Short mmCIF file of C-alpha atoms in Angstrom, two decimals:
data_model
loop_
_atom_site.label_atom_id
_atom_site.label_comp_id
_atom_site.label_asym_id
_atom_site.label_seq_id
_atom_site.Cartn_x
_atom_site.Cartn_y
_atom_site.Cartn_z
CA MET M 189 -59.24 3.93 207.00
CA LYS M 190 -62.91 4.02 206.01
CA THR M 191 -63.62 6.10 209.11
CA ASN M 192 -60.94 8.64 208.12
CA ILE M 193 -62.40 8.97 204.62
CA LEU M 194 -65.91 9.44 205.98
CA PHE M 195 -64.66 11.95 208.54
CA THR M 196 -62.79 13.91 205.86
CA PHE M 197 -65.85 13.84 203.60
CA PHE M 198 -68.08 15.03 206.45
CA ILE M 199 -65.72 17.91 207.35
CA THR M 200 -65.48 18.93 203.68
CA ILE M 201 -69.27 19.04 203.38
CA ILE M 202 -69.53 21.18 206.52
CA ILE M 203 -66.89 23.61 205.26
CA PHE M 204 -68.54 24.03 201.87
CA THR M 205 -72.01 24.50 203.31
CA GLN M 206 -70.85 26.98 205.96
CA CYS M 207 -68.65 29.16 203.74
CA LYS M 208 -70.41 32.35 202.76
CA SER M 209 -68.58 33.34 199.63
CA GLN M 210 -69.95 36.16 197.57
CA THR M 211 -71.47 35.28 194.25
CA SER M 212 -72.08 37.31 191.18
CA GLN M 213 -75.51 38.72 190.61
CA PRO M 214 -76.38 38.42 186.92
CA ILE M 215 -78.64 41.00 185.37
CA ASN M 216 -81.05 40.12 182.59
CA ILE M 217 -80.22 42.09 179.44
CA ALA M 218 -83.91 42.97 179.04
CA ASP M 219 -83.75 44.63 182.48
CA TYR M 220 -80.45 46.41 181.89
CA PRO M 221 -81.79 49.61 180.24
CA ASN M 222 -84.04 50.21 183.26
CA PHE M 223 -81.17 49.38 185.64
CA TYR M 224 -78.89 51.79 183.76
CA ASN M 225 -81.45 54.61 183.76
CA GLN M 226 -82.19 54.17 187.48
CA THR M 227 -78.48 54.12 188.32
CA ILE M 228 -77.85 57.28 186.30
CA SER M 229 -80.87 58.98 187.85
CA ASN M 230 -79.44 58.27 191.30
CA LEU M 231 -75.93 59.34 190.25
CA ASN M 232 -77.33 62.62 188.90
CA ASN M 233 -78.04 63.59 192.51
CA LEU M 234 -74.29 63.43 193.24
CA MET M 235 -72.56 64.48 190.03
CA PRO M 236 -73.16 68.25 190.27
CA ASN M 237 -71.74 68.31 193.81
CA LYS M 238 -68.86 65.88 193.41
CA THR M 239 -66.31 68.50 194.46
CA ASN M 240 -67.95 68.53 197.91
CA TYR M 241 -66.29 65.15 198.43
CA TYR M 242 -62.82 66.28 197.40
CA ASN M 243 -60.42 66.41 200.36
CA GLN M 244 -62.79 64.09 202.24
CA PRO M 245 -62.27 60.42 203.12
CA LEU M 246 -63.87 57.88 200.81
CA SER M 247 -66.23 56.89 203.64
CA VAL M 248 -68.07 60.22 203.29
CA PHE M 249 -68.64 59.61 199.57
CA LEU M 250 -69.68 55.99 200.17
CA GLN M 251 -72.26 57.22 202.66
CA ALA M 252 -73.64 59.63 200.05
CA LEU M 253 -73.83 56.80 197.52
CA ALA M 254 -75.79 54.67 199.98
CA GLN M 255 -78.14 57.55 200.80
CA ASN M 256 -78.88 57.82 197.07
CA ASN M 257 -79.59 54.09 196.74
CA ILE M 258 -76.43 53.45 194.78
CA VAL M 259 -74.98 50.02 195.47
CA ILE M 260 -71.34 49.32 194.67
CA LYS M 261 -70.99 45.70 193.58
CA ALA M 262 -67.41 45.48 192.31
CA TYR M 263 -64.18 47.46 192.28
CA ASP M 264 -60.79 47.62 190.64
CA PRO M 265 -57.71 49.25 192.16
CA GLY M 266 -55.18 50.64 189.74
CA PRO M 267 -54.15 48.95 187.56
CA PHE M 268 -51.30 51.35 186.89
CA ASP M 269 -51.43 53.65 189.89
CA ASN M 270 -51.71 52.91 193.56
CA ASN M 271 -53.88 55.96 194.15
CA PHE M 272 -56.79 55.05 191.86
CA LEU M 273 -59.99 53.04 192.39
CA SER M 274 -62.91 52.20 190.09
CA LEU M 275 -66.28 51.47 191.69
CA MET M 276 -68.76 49.48 189.59
CA PHE M 277 -72.44 48.57 189.73
CA ILE M 278 -72.30 45.15 188.02
CA ASN M 279 -70.28 42.26 189.47
CA ASP M 280 -70.99 39.56 186.93
CA ALA M 281 -68.53 39.02 184.07
CA GLU M 282 -71.07 37.24 181.88
CA SER M 283 -73.57 40.09 182.27
CA SER M 284 -70.83 42.60 181.48
CA SER M 285 -69.99 40.74 178.30
CA ILE M 286 -73.64 40.58 177.20
CA ILE M 287 -74.13 44.27 178.00
CA TYR M 288 -71.12 45.13 175.83
CA GLN M 289 -72.28 42.82 173.01
CA ASN M 290 -75.62 44.64 172.95
CA GLY M 291 -73.89 47.97 172.43
CA TYR M 292 -74.60 49.28 175.91
CA VAL M 293 -72.18 50.97 178.27
CA GLN M 294 -71.58 50.31 181.96
CA PRO M 295 -71.27 53.36 184.16
CA HIS M 296 -68.62 53.42 186.84
CA ILE M 297 -66.98 55.86 189.22
CA ALA M 298 -63.25 56.54 189.03
CA ILE M 299 -61.68 57.90 192.20
CA THR M 300 -58.18 59.32 192.47
CA TYR M 301 -56.74 59.66 195.96
CA GLN M 302 -54.36 62.28 197.29
CA GLN M 303 -52.11 59.61 198.75
CA THR M 304 -51.03 56.18 197.58
CA PHE M 305 -52.14 52.91 199.10
CA ASP M 306 -50.30 49.62 199.57
CA TYR M 307 -50.94 48.01 196.18
CA GLN M 308 -49.69 44.61 197.34
CA GLN M 309 -52.24 44.58 200.17
CA ALA M 310 -54.93 45.90 197.82
CA SER M 311 -54.16 43.09 195.36
CA SER M 312 -54.32 40.53 198.15
CA ILE M 313 -57.80 41.74 199.17
CA LEU M 314 -58.87 41.85 195.53
CA ASN M 315 -57.72 38.29 194.93
CA GLN M 316 -59.35 37.05 198.12
CA TYR M 317 -62.77 38.48 197.23
CA HIS M 318 -62.62 38.24 193.42
CA TRP M 319 -63.39 41.91 192.62
CA PHE M 320 -66.56 41.95 194.78
CA TRP M 321 -66.95 45.08 196.89
CA ASN M 322 -66.89 43.86 200.48
CA PRO M 323 -66.36 45.13 204.05
CA THR M 324 -62.63 44.29 203.98
CA ALA M 325 -62.10 46.34 200.82
CA GLU M 326 -64.24 49.16 202.15
CA ASN M 327 -62.23 49.27 205.38
CA PHE M 328 -58.99 49.30 203.41
CA TYR M 329 -59.97 52.33 201.27
CA LYS M 330 -62.43 54.25 203.46
CA ASN M 331 -59.93 56.61 205.11
CA LEU M 332 -58.08 57.57 201.94
CA ILE M 333 -58.63 61.20 200.97
CA ILE M 334 -60.33 61.86 197.63
CA LYS M 335 -58.50 64.06 195.15
CA LYS M 336 -60.83 63.65 192.16
CA ILE M 337 -64.06 61.83 191.22
CA GLU M 338 -65.06 61.01 187.65
CA PHE M 339 -68.33 59.48 186.51
CA TRP M 340 -67.82 57.41 183.36
CA TYR M 341 -70.40 56.32 180.78
CA VAL M 342 -73.21 58.36 182.27
CA ARG M 343 -74.23 60.19 179.08
CA GLY M 344 -76.63 57.58 177.74
CA LEU M 345 -77.14 53.84 177.50
CA THR M 346 -75.33 53.55 174.16
CA ASN M 347 -73.11 56.65 174.34
CA LYS M 348 -69.52 55.43 174.33
CA ALA M 349 -68.00 58.90 174.52
CA GLN M 350 -64.88 58.83 176.64
CA ALA M 351 -65.44 62.15 178.40
CA PRO M 352 -66.29 61.61 182.08
CA LYS M 353 -68.47 63.94 184.13
#
């Protein structure tokens, strides 16, 4: 019996030390204005030409984001349509809350697709990875064709205007 308990304990320790789950990456509120300004500066390279990515698969736009040093950290499919995806640059709920409490905005990219996706499968991936952008999510969405791209909260660190670019 003692051997079984020790064996179970040992296996549990191995599993927990070998699992490579993603973790949130908090951002210090003092650093956020610089992070915001750098993100917007990089996005400004893409915003004027966003229509170039219409009728293209998401993978083409993701490549352009990467080439402009824009890192997607989190995402949200829907919630009301199965042809919509939000891409975000912060993946930490506590940081998001502190950013909001300080009167700052969080930019994000809203993408509408020409076709729908399997929302049940999208939800399963989302639940498995806890909103973190990951290779499984990227593979799921990468071939969907972009209908429209909107850049939200890109008009200034404290500008809460609802009009996207």
